[in-house]
Amino acid sequence: MIKFLNLLSLYILPLIIVFILIYALAKKTPAYESFVDGAKDGFSIAIKIIPYLIAIMVCTALLRASGAIDIVQNLLKPVLDFLKIPVETTLIMLTRSLSGSATLGVLGDIINQTGVNSYATKLAAVIAGSSETTFYVASVYFGSVGIKKFKHALLAGILADIVGIFAAIFVCSWFFL
Amino acid sequence: MNYIFTFLILISIICAIINNRLDVAIDEMLKSATRAVQISFSLIGIMAFWLGIVKIAQNSGLMELFSKLVKKPLVFLMPDLKENPNALSNVALNISANALGLSNAATPFGIKAMDNMQEKNPNKNVATNSMCMFLAINTAGFQIVPAVVIAILSANGMSNPTQIILPTLIVTTIAFVSAIFFAKILEGRFE
């Protein structure tokens, strides 16, 4: 079962690419020109996240190297061990609702700390890939039209985030442990 | 964010002094800044590739086709958009762009959708139920291929970074469905 699912993971990306290309061919869309045009944005996106990434990665590196994070993680360790959650991933569960760039920074830190093929990295990657930053989206979208009373929007978003974290823990332990 | 940033750095430096690890901490601080830049630069290739592929989908009209398909279920979730076709199509385009991982392209659609909904909003300060539903769906971040995360894993040398696609898809779907669920059951409880 797991073998089949991992195979499916491998096929999703090429299938999407093939589908997009064949559809473009059928509609006579200039695929190459479109590709080149779209790819230009890759550079600006990567550059744009640099300052955020530096801020977060410096913070997390300092927290770790100074021993400050050990205090918090030792307190949480019994609960985390019980749920089979690597202690390094606790920070990313907090940042994912606050800032997308921060989450990427924490992911970079976890890779650096535990290695790219570790379970902690995979769990953190799934958490980072499956979330959007609740507070950012709320402030941009409601702020743009001057809504001041958010009613239940934030609460629904945060509850969904919490469900997402638990789903990530269970799905990952099933796939990767 | 300003306070959090300041607090984290101050507390780390104090801890480092207490633990007598100031030299290690400062060394790590400087190294991690360099590492952040390396990560960003290593993203460029895969991000550019994916954005190029997705641009083909956009130009060929595939994204619009996709957004037409999601309109029906959206009307069910946000009934008052039936009388607001502009808002409905912008919501659909926003969700389609997000699903493809184009958050930069999705934001303008999302803001336009909010604008259209605000026009019909009797009370301009308070969010409507549809606005809350739209926001909840958006914060769940439904995405078919998490391109940025795959780029980071690949840039750091993971042998098979696409292995996270299916687990991520399952998790994001669960979060998406529960966002809809929570937005519906909380409706009317915060008047």
PDB file of N, CA, C and O in Angstrom, chain A residues 3-41:
ATOM      1  N   LYS A   3       3.964   1.467  -0.643  1.00  0.00           N
ATOM      2  CA  LYS A   3       4.805   1.466  -1.839  1.00  0.00           C
ATOM      3  C   LYS A   3       4.043   2.080  -3.012  1.00  0.00           C
ATOM      4  O   LYS A   3       4.559   2.898  -3.765  1.00  0.00           O
ATOM      5  N   PHE A   4       2.783   1.668  -3.140  1.00  0.00           N
ATOM      6  CA  PHE A   4       1.942   2.180  -4.210  1.00  0.00           C
ATOM      7  C   PHE A   4       1.736   3.683  -4.060  1.00  0.00           C
ATOM      8  O   PHE A   4       1.831   4.435  -5.030  1.00  0.00           O
ATOM      9  N   LEU A   5       1.492   4.127  -2.815  1.00  0.00           N
ATOM     10  CA  LEU A   5       1.257   5.546  -2.583  1.00  0.00           C
ATOM     11  C   LEU A   5       2.504   6.371  -2.885  1.00  0.00           C
ATOM     12  O   LEU A   5       2.416   7.469  -3.443  1.00  0.00           O
ATOM     13  N   ASN A   6       3.672   5.821  -2.517  1.00  0.00           N
ATOM     14  CA  ASN A   6       4.901   6.547  -2.826  1.00  0.00           C
ATOM     15  C   ASN A   6       5.119   6.646  -4.333  1.00  0.00           C
ATOM     16  O   ASN A   6       5.619   7.647  -4.840  1.00  0.00           O
ATOM     17  N   LEU A   7       4.714   5.590  -5.034  1.00  0.00           N
ATOM     18  CA  LEU A   7       4.815   5.599  -6.486  1.00  0.00           C
ATOM     19  C   LEU A   7       3.888   6.677  -7.064  1.00  0.00           C
ATOM     20  O   LEU A   7       4.249   7.420  -7.967  1.00  0.00           O
ATOM     21  N   LEU A   8       2.700   6.771  -6.457  1.00  0.00           N
ATOM     22  CA  LEU A   8       1.731   7.773  -6.876  1.00  0.00           C
ATOM     23  C   LEU A   8       2.312   9.175  -6.698  1.00  0.00           C
ATOM     24  O   LEU A   8       2.185  10.028  -7.577  1.00  0.00           O
ATOM     25  N   SER A   9       2.973   9.397  -5.562  1.00  0.00           N
ATOM     26  CA  SER A   9       3.627  10.679  -5.304  1.00  0.00           C
ATOM     27  C   SER A   9       4.591  11.035  -6.428  1.00  0.00           C
ATOM     28  O   SER A   9       4.679  12.167  -6.866  1.00  0.00           O
ATOM     29  N   LEU A  10       5.320  10.021  -6.875  1.00  0.00           N
ATOM     30  CA  LEU A  10       6.321  10.233  -7.917  1.00  0.00           C
ATOM     31  C   LEU A  10       5.656  10.632  -9.238  1.00  0.00           C
ATOM     32  O   LEU A  10       6.201  11.413 -10.001  1.00  0.00           O
ATOM     33  N   TYR A  11       4.427  10.093  -9.489  1.00  0.00           N
ATOM     34  CA  TYR A  11       3.789  10.325 -10.779  1.00  0.00           C
ATOM     35  C   TYR A  11       2.974  11.611 -10.863  1.00  0.00           C
ATOM     36  O   TYR A  11       2.684  12.091 -11.946  1.00  0.00           O
ATOM     37  N   ILE A  12       2.577  12.170  -9.692  1.00  0.00           N
ATOM     38  CA  ILE A  12       1.679  13.334  -9.730  1.00  0.00           C
ATOM     39  C   ILE A  12       2.275  14.489 -10.538  1.00  0.00           C
ATOM     40  O   ILE A  12       1.650  15.012 -11.466  1.00  0.00           O
ATOM     41  N   LEU A  13       3.526  14.843 -10.218  1.00  0.00           N
ATOM     42  CA  LEU A  13       4.129  16.010 -10.866  1.00  0.00           C
ATOM     43  C   LEU A  13       4.273  15.846 -12.390  1.00  0.00           C
ATOM     44  O   LEU A  13       3.795  16.689 -13.144  1.00  0.00           O
ATOM     45  N   PRO A  14       4.905  14.725 -12.857  1.00  0.00           N
ATOM     46  CA  PRO A  14       4.986  14.559 -14.313  1.00  0.00           C
ATOM     47  C   PRO A  14       3.618  14.500 -14.985  1.00  0.00           C
ATOM     48  O   PRO A  14       3.461  15.055 -16.088  1.00  0.00           O
ATOM     49  N   LEU A  15       2.627  13.896 -14.342  1.00  0.00           N
ATOM     50  CA  LEU A  15       1.292  13.825 -14.942  1.00  0.00           C
ATOM     51  C   LEU A  15       0.703  15.216 -15.130  1.00  0.00           C
ATOM     52  O   LEU A  15       0.123  15.517 -16.178  1.00  0.00           O
ATOM     53  N   ILE A  16       0.864  16.072 -14.105  1.00  0.00           N
ATOM     54  CA  ILE A  16       0.346  17.438 -14.210  1.00  0.00           C
ATOM     55  C   ILE A  16       1.035  18.169 -15.362  1.00  0.00           C
ATOM     56  O   ILE A  16       0.389  18.835 -16.178  1.00  0.00           O
ATOM     57  N   ILE A  17       2.360  18.007 -15.446  1.00  0.00           N
ATOM     58  CA  ILE A  17       3.106  18.700 -16.501  1.00  0.00           C
ATOM     59  C   ILE A  17       2.655  18.223 -17.882  1.00  0.00           C
ATOM     60  O   ILE A  17       2.393  19.032 -18.780  1.00  0.00           O
ATOM     61  N   VAL A  18       2.514  16.900 -18.031  1.00  0.00           N
ATOM     62  CA  VAL A  18       2.080  16.348 -19.324  1.00  0.00           C
ATOM     63  C   VAL A  18       0.691  16.863 -19.677  1.00  0.00           C
ATOM     64  O   VAL A  18       0.440  17.295 -20.805  1.00  0.00           O
ATOM     65  N   PHE A  19      -0.200  16.874 -18.691  1.00  0.00           N
ATOM     66  CA  PHE A  19      -1.572  17.328 -18.923  1.00  0.00           C
ATOM     67  C   PHE A  19      -1.593  18.792 -19.366  1.00  0.00           C
ATOM     68  O   PHE A  19      -2.268  19.154 -20.334  1.00  0.00           O
ATOM     69  N   ILE A  20      -0.811  19.619 -18.669  1.00  0.00           N
ATOM     70  CA  ILE A  20      -0.764  21.049 -19.011  1.00  0.00           C
ATOM     71  C   ILE A  20      -0.246  21.240 -20.436  1.00  0.00           C
ATOM     72  O   ILE A  20      -0.795  22.018 -21.225  1.00  0.00           O
ATOM     73  N   LEU A  21       0.802  20.486 -20.792  1.00  0.00           N
ATOM     74  CA  LEU A  21       1.395  20.639 -22.126  1.00  0.00           C
ATOM     75  C   LEU A  21       0.444  20.169 -23.224  1.00  0.00           C
ATOM     76  O   LEU A  21       0.311  20.816 -24.264  1.00  0.00           O
ATOM     77  N   ILE A  22      -0.244  19.047 -22.990  1.00  0.00           N
ATOM     78  CA  ILE A  22      -1.152  18.531 -24.023  1.00  0.00           C
ATOM     79  C   ILE A  22      -2.352  19.465 -24.195  1.00  0.00           C
ATOM     80  O   ILE A  22      -2.776  19.751 -25.318  1.00  0.00           O
ATOM     81  N   TYR A  23      -2.851  19.986 -23.090  1.00  0.00           N
ATOM     82  CA  TYR A  23      -3.967  20.927 -23.171  1.00  0.00           C
ATOM     83  C   TYR A  23      -3.556  22.171 -23.964  1.00  0.00           C
ATOM     84  O   TYR A  23      -4.302  22.657 -24.815  1.00  0.00           O
ATOM     85  N   ALA A  24      -2.339  22.659 -23.685  1.00  0.00           N
ATOM     86  CA  ALA A  24      -1.832  23.839 -24.403  1.00  0.00           C
ATOM     87  C   ALA A  24      -1.688  23.539 -25.888  1.00  0.00           C
ATOM     88  O   ALA A  24      -1.995  24.376 -26.747  1.00  0.00           O
ATOM     89  N   LEU A  25      -1.237  22.324 -26.198  1.00  0.00           N
ATOM     90  CA  LEU A  25      -1.073  21.904 -27.593  1.00  0.00           C
ATOM     91  C   LEU A  25      -2.426  21.910 -28.300  1.00  0.00           C
ATOM     92  O   LEU A  25      -2.567  22.421 -29.414  1.00  0.00           O
ATOM     93  N   ALA A  26      -3.443  21.365 -27.615  1.00  0.00           N
ATOM     94  CA  ALA A  26      -4.787  21.288 -28.178  1.00  0.00           C
ATOM     95  C   ALA A  26      -5.366  22.681 -28.396  1.00  0.00           C
ATOM     96  O   ALA A  26      -6.071  22.934 -29.371  1.00  0.00           O
ATOM     97  N   LYS A  27      -5.039  23.608 -27.506  1.00  0.00           N
ATOM     98  CA  LYS A  27      -5.573  24.969 -27.614  1.00  0.00           C
ATOM     99  C   LYS A  27      -4.656  25.871 -28.447  1.00  0.00           C
ATOM    100  O   LYS A  27      -4.884  27.076 -28.526  1.00  0.00           O
ATOM    101  N   LYS A  28      -3.579  25.297 -28.981  1.00  0.00           N
ATOM    102  CA  LYS A  28      -2.599  26.047 -29.791  1.00  0.00           C
ATOM    103  C   LYS A  28      -2.006  27.237 -29.024  1.00  0.00           C
ATOM    104  O   LYS A  28      -1.852  28.336 -29.561  1.00  0.00           O
ATOM    105  N   THR A  29      -1.721  27.027 -27.754  1.00  0.00           N
ATOM    106  CA  THR A  29      -1.060  28.055 -26.949  1.00  0.00           C
ATOM    107  C   THR A  29       0.456  27.938 -27.160  1.00  0.00           C
ATOM    108  O   THR A  29       0.978  26.828 -27.186  1.00  0.00           O
ATOM    109  N   PRO A  30       1.156  29.066 -27.356  1.00  0.00           N
ATOM    110  CA  PRO A  30       2.614  28.979 -27.497  1.00  0.00           C
ATOM    111  C   PRO A  30       3.270  28.559 -26.176  1.00  0.00           C
ATOM    112  O   PRO A  30       3.511  29.397 -25.307  1.00  0.00           O
ATOM    113  N   ALA A  31       3.540  27.277 -26.037  1.00  0.00           N
ATOM    114  CA  ALA A  31       4.007  26.730 -24.758  1.00  0.00           C
ATOM    115  C   ALA A  31       5.369  27.296 -24.358  1.00  0.00           C
ATOM    116  O   ALA A  31       5.570  27.699 -23.212  1.00  0.00           O
ATOM    117  N   TYR A  32       6.285  27.328 -25.308  1.00  0.00           N
ATOM    118  CA  TYR A  32       7.641  27.764 -24.974  1.00  0.00           C
ATOM    119  C   TYR A  32       7.668  29.227 -24.536  1.00  0.00           C
ATOM    120  O   TYR A  32       8.253  29.560 -23.502  1.00  0.00           O
ATOM    121  N   GLU A  33       6.999  30.107 -25.296  1.00  0.00           N
ATOM    122  CA  GLU A  33       6.985  31.531 -24.931  1.00  0.00           C
ATOM    123  C   GLU A  33       6.315  31.744 -23.573  1.00  0.00           C
ATOM    124  O   GLU A  33       6.759  32.544 -22.760  1.00  0.00           O
ATOM    125  N   SER A  34       5.218  31.007 -23.338  1.00  0.00           N
ATOM    126  CA  SER A  34       4.528  31.127 -22.052  1.00  0.00           C
ATOM    127  C   SER A  34       5.444  30.704 -20.921  1.00  0.00           C
ATOM    128  O   SER A  34       5.520  31.360 -19.877  1.00  0.00           O
ATOM    129  N   PHE A  35       6.157  29.591 -21.143  1.00  0.00           N
ATOM    130  CA  PHE A  35       7.060  29.078 -20.114  1.00  0.00           C
ATOM    131  C   PHE A  35       8.114  30.112 -19.739  1.00  0.00           C
ATOM    132  O   PHE A  35       8.329  30.424 -18.576  1.00  0.00           O
ATOM    133  N   VAL A  36       8.756  30.660 -20.756  1.00  0.00           N
ATOM    134  CA  VAL A  36       9.833  31.620 -20.518  1.00  0.00           C
ATOM    135  C   VAL A  36       9.300  32.860 -19.799  1.00  0.00           C
ATOM    136  O   VAL A  36       9.923  33.384 -18.872  1.00  0.00           O
ATOM    137  N   ASP A  37       8.101  33.279 -20.228  1.00  0.00           N
ATOM    138  CA  ASP A  37       7.489  34.450 -19.616  1.00  0.00           C
ATOM    139  C   ASP A  37       7.209  34.202 -18.129  1.00  0.00           C
ATOM    140  O   ASP A  37       7.518  35.040 -17.276  1.00  0.00           O
ATOM    141  N   GLY A  38       6.639  33.041 -17.831  1.00  0.00           N
ATOM    142  CA  GLY A  38       6.307  32.730 -16.438  1.00  0.00           C
ATOM    143  C   GLY A  38       7.534  32.520 -15.578  1.00  0.00           C
ATOM    144  O   GLY A  38       7.573  32.913 -14.416  1.00  0.00           O
ATOM    145  N   ALA A  39       8.563  31.895 -16.147  1.00  0.00           N
ATOM    146  CA  ALA A  39       9.757  31.537 -15.377  1.00  0.00           C
ATOM    147  C   ALA A  39      10.502  32.772 -14.878  1.00  0.00           C
ATOM    148  O   ALA A  39      11.234  32.701 -13.885  1.00  0.00           O
ATOM    149  N   LYS A  40      10.304  33.915 -15.567  1.00  0.00           N
ATOM    150  CA  LYS A  40      10.975  35.150 -15.142  1.00  0.00           C
ATOM    151  C   LYS A  40      10.695  35.484 -13.685  1.00  0.00           C
ATOM    152  O   LYS A  40      11.541  36.016 -12.978  1.00  0.00           O
ATOM    153  N   ASP A  41       9.473  35.169 -13.223  1.00  0.00           N
ATOM    154  CA  ASP A  41       9.082  35.538 -11.860  1.00  0.00           C
ATOM    155  C   ASP A  41       9.822  34.750 -10.785  1.00  0.00           C
ATOM    156  O   ASP A  41       9.824  35.157  -9.627  1.00  0.00           O
TER     157      ASP A  41
END
